[in-house]
mmCIF file of C-alpha atoms in Angstrom:
data_model
loop_
_atom_site.group_PDB
_atom_site.id
_atom_site.type_symbol
_atom_site.label_atom_id
_atom_site.label_comp_id
_atom_site.label_asym_id
_atom_site.label_seq_id
_atom_site.Cartn_x
_atom_site.Cartn_y
_atom_site.Cartn_z
ATOM 1 C CA MET F 1 -6.913 4.410 0.101
ATOM 2 C CA ILE F 2 -10.242 5.143 1.672
ATOM 3 C CA PHE F 3 -13.034 2.712 2.089
ATOM 4 C CA LEU F 4 -16.366 4.008 3.064
ATOM 5 C CA LEU F 5 -18.905 1.572 4.255
ATOM 6 C CA LEU F 6 -22.686 2.709 4.692
ATOM 7 C CA LEU F 7 -24.877 0.689 6.782
ATOM 8 C CA LEU F 8 -28.627 1.416 6.709
ATOM 9 C CA PHE F 9 -30.496 0.283 9.821
ATOM 10 C CA VAL F 10 -34.300 0.785 9.971
ATOM 11 C CA GLN F 11 -35.366 1.348 13.561
ATOM 12 C CA ASP F 12 -38.851 2.657 14.530
ATOM 13 C CA GLY F 13 -39.768 3.413 11.063
ATOM 14 C CA TYR F 14 -36.730 5.881 10.485
ATOM 15 C CA ALA F 15 -33.738 5.026 8.469
ATOM 16 C CA LYS F 16 -30.563 5.586 10.281
ATOM 17 C CA PHE F 17 -27.136 5.766 8.457
ATOM 18 C CA THR F 18 -23.934 4.519 9.977
ATOM 19 C CA CYS F 19 -20.756 5.699 8.229
ATOM 20 C CA LYS F 20 -17.553 3.683 8.896
ATOM 21 C CA MET F 21 -14.227 4.894 7.251
ATOM 22 C CA ASN F 22 -11.087 3.019 7.002
ATOM 23 C CA LEU F 23 -8.151 5.082 6.161
ATOM 24 C CA ASN F 24 -5.526 2.717 5.072
ATOM 25 C CA ARG F 25 -2.284 4.519 5.009
ATOM 26 C CA ASN F 26 -0.181 1.497 4.489
ATOM 27 C CA ARG F 27 -0.122 2.585 0.886
ATOM 28 C CA ILE F 28 2.525 0.514 -0.876
ATOM 29 C CA VAL F 29 1.421 -2.968 -2.032
ATOM 30 C CA TYR F 30 3.724 -5.450 -3.776
ATOM 31 C CA GLY F 31 2.943 -8.472 -6.078
ATOM 32 C CA CYS F 32 0.425 -9.335 -8.671
ATOM 33 C CA PRO F 33 -3.113 -9.810 -7.127
ATOM 34 C CA ASP F 34 -4.219 -11.565 -10.394
ATOM 35 C CA ILE F 35 -1.311 -14.123 -11.135
ATOM 36 C CA GLN F 36 -3.779 -16.675 -12.537
ATOM 37 C CA GLU F 37 -5.580 -14.209 -14.755
ATOM 38 C CA THR F 38 -2.257 -12.762 -16.032
ATOM 39 C CA LEU F 39 -0.707 -16.162 -16.951
ATOM 40 C CA ASP F 40 -4.190 -17.287 -18.544
ATOM 41 C CA LEU F 41 -4.168 -14.039 -20.658
ATOM 42 C CA VAL F 42 -0.564 -14.403 -21.791
ATOM 43 C CA ASN F 43 -1.356 -18.032 -22.680
ATOM 44 C CA LYS F 44 -4.477 -16.988 -24.648
ATOM 45 C CA PHE F 45 -2.495 -14.520 -26.625
ATOM 46 C CA ARG F 46 0.308 -17.209 -27.142
ATOM 47 C CA GLU F 47 -2.297 -19.706 -28.371
ATOM 48 C CA LYS F 48 -3.501 -17.138 -31.133
ATOM 49 C CA HIS F 49 0.064 -17.515 -32.452
ATOM 50 C CA ASN F 50 0.152 -21.261 -32.275
ATOM 51 C CA VAL F 51 2.979 -21.250 -29.691
ATOM 52 C CA LEU F 52 3.040 -23.473 -26.337
ATOM 53 C CA PRO F 53 1.770 -21.916 -23.266
ATOM 54 C CA LEU F 54 4.060 -20.614 -20.542
ATOM 55 C CA GLU F 55 4.433 -21.942 -17.124
ATOM 56 C CA TRP F 56 4.615 -19.549 -14.088
ATOM 57 C CA ASP F 57 7.986 -19.319 -12.490
ATOM 58 C CA THR F 58 8.280 -18.138 -8.829
ATOM 59 C CA GLU F 59 11.952 -17.195 -9.274
ATOM 60 C CA LEU F 60 11.225 -14.902 -12.122
ATOM 61 C CA GLU F 61 8.234 -13.650 -10.037
ATOM 62 C CA ASN F 62 10.437 -12.979 -6.964
ATOM 63 C CA GLY F 63 13.032 -11.092 -9.172
ATOM 64 C CA SER F 64 10.270 -9.018 -10.972
ATOM 65 C CA ASN F 65 8.784 -8.033 -7.445
ATOM 66 C CA GLU F 66 12.214 -7.135 -6.156
ATOM 67 C CA TYR F 67 12.956 -4.863 -9.304
ATOM 68 C CA ALA F 68 9.458 -3.423 -9.197
ATOM 69 C CA LYS F 69 10.134 -2.428 -5.556
ATOM 70 C CA TYR F 70 13.554 -1.017 -6.657
ATOM 71 C CA ARG F 71 12.225 1.006 -9.698
ATOM 72 C CA GLY F 72 9.775 2.721 -7.373
ATOM 73 C CA ASP F 73 7.447 5.138 -9.123
ATOM 74 C CA CYS F 74 7.925 4.110 -12.677
ATOM 75 C CA ALA F 75 11.270 4.379 -13.451
ATOM 76 C CA LYS F 76 11.919 3.244 -17.140
ATOM 77 C CA GLU F 77 15.477 1.547 -16.812
ATOM 78 C CA HIS F 78 15.395 -2.175 -17.528
ATOM 79 C CA SER F 79 17.373 -4.343 -14.859
ATOM 80 C CA PRO F 80 20.980 -4.854 -15.646
ATOM 81 C CA ASP F 81 20.420 -8.685 -16.411
ATOM 82 C CA ALA F 82 17.412 -7.992 -18.772
ATOM 83 C CA PHE F 83 18.116 -9.512 -22.283
ATOM 84 C CA ASN F 84 21.026 -11.718 -21.152
ATOM 85 C CA LYS F 85 19.225 -13.934 -18.444
ATOM 86 C CA TYR F 86 15.635 -13.047 -19.417
ATOM 87 C CA SER F 87 13.400 -10.735 -21.502
ATOM 88 C CA GLU F 88 11.868 -8.134 -19.328
ATOM 89 C CA ASN F 89 8.721 -6.072 -20.052
ATOM 90 C CA LEU F 90 8.062 -3.034 -18.177
ATOM 91 C CA TYR F 91 4.616 -1.021 -17.607
ATOM 92 C CA CYS F 92 3.521 1.938 -15.569
ATOM 93 C CA ILE F 93 0.292 3.469 -15.067
ATOM 94 C CA GLY F 94 -1.031 6.111 -12.490
ATOM 95 C CA GLY F 95 -3.772 8.635 -12.060
ATOM 96 C CA TYR F 96 -6.829 9.564 -10.379
ATOM 97 C CA PRO F 97 -9.362 8.116 -9.573
ATOM 98 C CA ILE F 98 -7.961 5.007 -8.268
ATOM 99 C CA THR F 99 -8.703 2.094 -10.443
ATOM 100 C CA ASN F 100 -8.144 -1.696 -10.326
ATOM 101 C CA ALA F 101 -5.538 -1.810 -12.955
ATOM 102 C CA SER F 102 -3.288 -4.804 -12.203
ATOM 103 C CA CYS F 103 -0.714 -7.069 -14.006
ATOM 104 C CA SER F 104 -3.088 -8.361 -16.338
ATOM 105 C CA THR F 105 -3.782 -4.705 -17.430
ATOM 106 C CA ALA F 106 -0.250 -4.656 -18.611
ATOM 107 C CA ILE F 107 -0.562 -7.853 -20.535
ATOM 108 C CA ASN F 108 -3.531 -6.369 -22.543
ATOM 109 C CA VAL F 109 -1.538 -3.071 -23.348
ATOM 110 C CA TRP F 110 1.471 -5.189 -24.357
ATOM 111 C CA TYR F 111 -0.517 -7.370 -26.763
ATOM 112 C CA SER F 112 -1.934 -4.143 -28.396
ATOM 113 C CA GLU F 113 1.443 -3.666 -30.045
ATOM 114 C CA VAL F 114 0.457 -6.621 -32.374
ATOM 115 C CA SER F 115 -1.209 -3.952 -34.640
ATOM 116 C CA TYR F 116 2.207 -2.491 -35.346
ATOM 117 C CA TYR F 117 3.877 -5.831 -36.481
ATOM 118 C CA ASP F 118 3.958 -6.930 -40.038
ATOM 119 C CA PHE F 119 3.817 -10.779 -40.173
ATOM 120 C CA ASN F 120 4.686 -10.779 -44.000
ATOM 121 C CA ASN F 121 7.828 -8.711 -43.705
ATOM 122 C CA LYS F 122 11.008 -11.056 -44.172
ATOM 123 C CA LYS F 123 13.015 -8.487 -42.223
ATOM 124 C CA PRO F 124 10.947 -7.841 -38.927
ATOM 125 C CA PHE F 125 13.739 -7.100 -36.649
ATOM 126 C CA THR F 126 15.572 -4.496 -38.827
ATOM 127 C CA THR F 127 12.552 -2.860 -40.303
ATOM 128 C CA ILE F 128 9.939 -3.221 -37.449
ATOM 129 C CA ALA F 129 11.483 -4.050 -34.012
ATOM 130 C CA LEU F 130 14.073 -1.277 -34.281
ATOM 131 C CA LYS F 131 11.530 1.434 -35.348
ATOM 132 C CA LYS F 132 8.262 0.548 -33.703
ATOM 133 C CA ASP F 133 7.270 -0.269 -30.186
ATOM 134 C CA VAL F 134 6.608 -4.015 -30.534
ATOM 135 C CA GLY F 135 9.068 -5.419 -28.108
ATOM 136 C CA HIS F 136 6.553 -6.145 -25.306
ATOM 137 C CA PHE F 137 4.348 -8.085 -27.660
ATOM 138 C CA THR F 138 7.090 -10.162 -29.238
ATOM 139 C CA ALA F 139 8.510 -11.081 -25.871
ATOM 140 C CA MET F 140 5.196 -12.195 -24.728
ATOM 141 C CA VAL F 141 4.587 -14.612 -27.881
ATOM 142 C CA TRP F 142 8.202 -15.542 -28.651
ATOM 143 C CA LYS F 143 8.087 -19.306 -29.515
ATOM 144 C CA ASN F 144 11.226 -20.519 -27.611
ATOM 145 C CA THR F 145 10.067 -18.832 -24.385
ATOM 146 C CA LYS F 146 8.993 -21.417 -21.864
ATOM 147 C CA LYS F 147 8.449 -19.427 -18.495
ATOM 148 C CA ILE F 148 6.851 -16.128 -17.132
ATOM 149 C CA GLY F 149 7.062 -14.415 -13.823
ATOM 150 C CA CYS F 150 5.549 -10.954 -12.868
ATOM 151 C CA GLY F 151 5.866 -8.506 -9.963
ATOM 152 C CA ALA F 152 4.252 -5.129 -9.212
ATOM 153 C CA ARG F 153 4.464 -2.226 -6.971
ATOM 154 C CA ARG F 154 1.241 -0.402 -6.291
ATOM 155 C CA ASP F 155 0.884 2.947 -4.338
ATOM 156 C CA ASN F 156 -2.726 3.716 -3.570
ATOM 157 C CA ASN F 157 -1.750 7.145 -2.005
ATOM 158 C CA TYR F 158 0.408 8.661 -4.574
ATOM 159 C CA PRO F 159 0.324 12.401 -4.780
ATOM 160 C CA ILE F 160 -1.015 13.759 -8.143
ATOM 161 C CA LYS F 161 1.345 16.707 -9.112
ATOM 162 C CA VAL F 162 -1.268 18.411 -11.292
ATOM 163 C CA LEU F 163 -3.947 18.155 -8.525
ATOM 164 C CA PRO F 164 -2.558 19.521 -5.437
ATOM 165 C CA GLY F 165 -3.832 17.709 -2.282
ATOM 166 C CA ILE F 166 -5.312 15.086 -4.330
ATOM 167 C CA ASN F 167 -3.962 11.466 -4.201
ATOM 168 C CA GLY F 168 -4.389 8.887 -6.720
ATOM 169 C CA PHE F 169 -2.462 5.610 -7.678
ATOM 170 C CA VAL F 170 0.690 4.424 -9.517
ATOM 171 C CA LEU F 171 1.254 1.026 -10.662
ATOM 172 C CA SER F 172 4.476 -0.448 -11.930
ATOM 173 C CA VAL F 173 4.549 -3.978 -13.432
ATOM 174 C CA VAL F 174 7.573 -5.985 -14.329
ATOM 175 C CA CYS F 175 7.319 -9.353 -16.220
ATOM 176 C CA ARG F 176 10.314 -11.491 -17.043
ATOM 177 C CA PHE F 177 10.365 -14.172 -19.699
ATOM 178 C CA TYR F 178 12.942 -17.245 -19.861
ATOM 179 C CA PRO F 179 14.631 -18.140 -22.046
ATOM 180 C CA PRO F 180 14.882 -14.651 -23.458
ATOM 181 C CA GLY F 181 13.365 -13.686 -26.683
ATOM 182 C CA ASN F 182 13.677 -10.643 -28.826
ATOM 183 C CA ILE F 183 17.034 -12.163 -30.238
ATOM 184 C CA ALA F 184 18.414 -9.375 -32.517
ATOM 185 C CA SER F 185 18.263 -10.951 -35.934
ATOM 186 C CA ASP F 186 15.602 -10.935 -38.624
ATOM 187 C CA SER F 187 15.767 -14.881 -38.817
ATOM 188 C CA ALA F 188 15.145 -15.220 -35.072
ATOM 189 C CA PHE F 189 12.116 -12.897 -35.139
ATOM 190 C CA VAL F 190 10.761 -14.910 -38.352
ATOM 191 C CA GLU F 191 11.180 -18.167 -36.545
ATOM 192 C CA ASN F 192 9.712 -17.048 -33.167
ATOM 193 C CA VAL F 193 6.941 -14.457 -33.912
ATOM 194 C CA LEU F 194 4.344 -16.339 -35.601
ATOM 195 C CA PRO F 195 1.235 -14.757 -37.265
ATOM 196 C CA PRO F 196 -2.202 -15.311 -35.619
#
């Protein structure tokens, strides 16, 4: 990542510019820089659905960071313990120019799946969850879930394949929820995914 700092000095009536560059090649960064914002956003969405707020869990956070590190550049496989020990949401974004996308970005994207969910449907698991991409949203607002922890891996010097010689970024976010939600039954979805 390149940081460019221009300093303007006025001396003898002339403006002089000093250019200072920091070429940060320590490109891989781990963890969510916006933990409180991420937690607040999840709880804002949960409040819309009349469910209790989640608390941040450092054990889930540490495991999420480790899995984000293991996943590398946006592999899409869930961890082996996903859905048994916890629910797990995965998110990846990348591109150029480098943006400030972070863990809270993933939360907003996952919540947008609410538009595909039909709260009047009495068989939401078999008719919605299996056919539409709503599992990220339902994991976030699942009534019986109590804790969340998120981790991330960000590469700010990622080669963009379609733009040779140009580097952008790639961000991989992992969030885990406990106890796990998305129980595979219609009655569990009706009881735990409440309308706004």
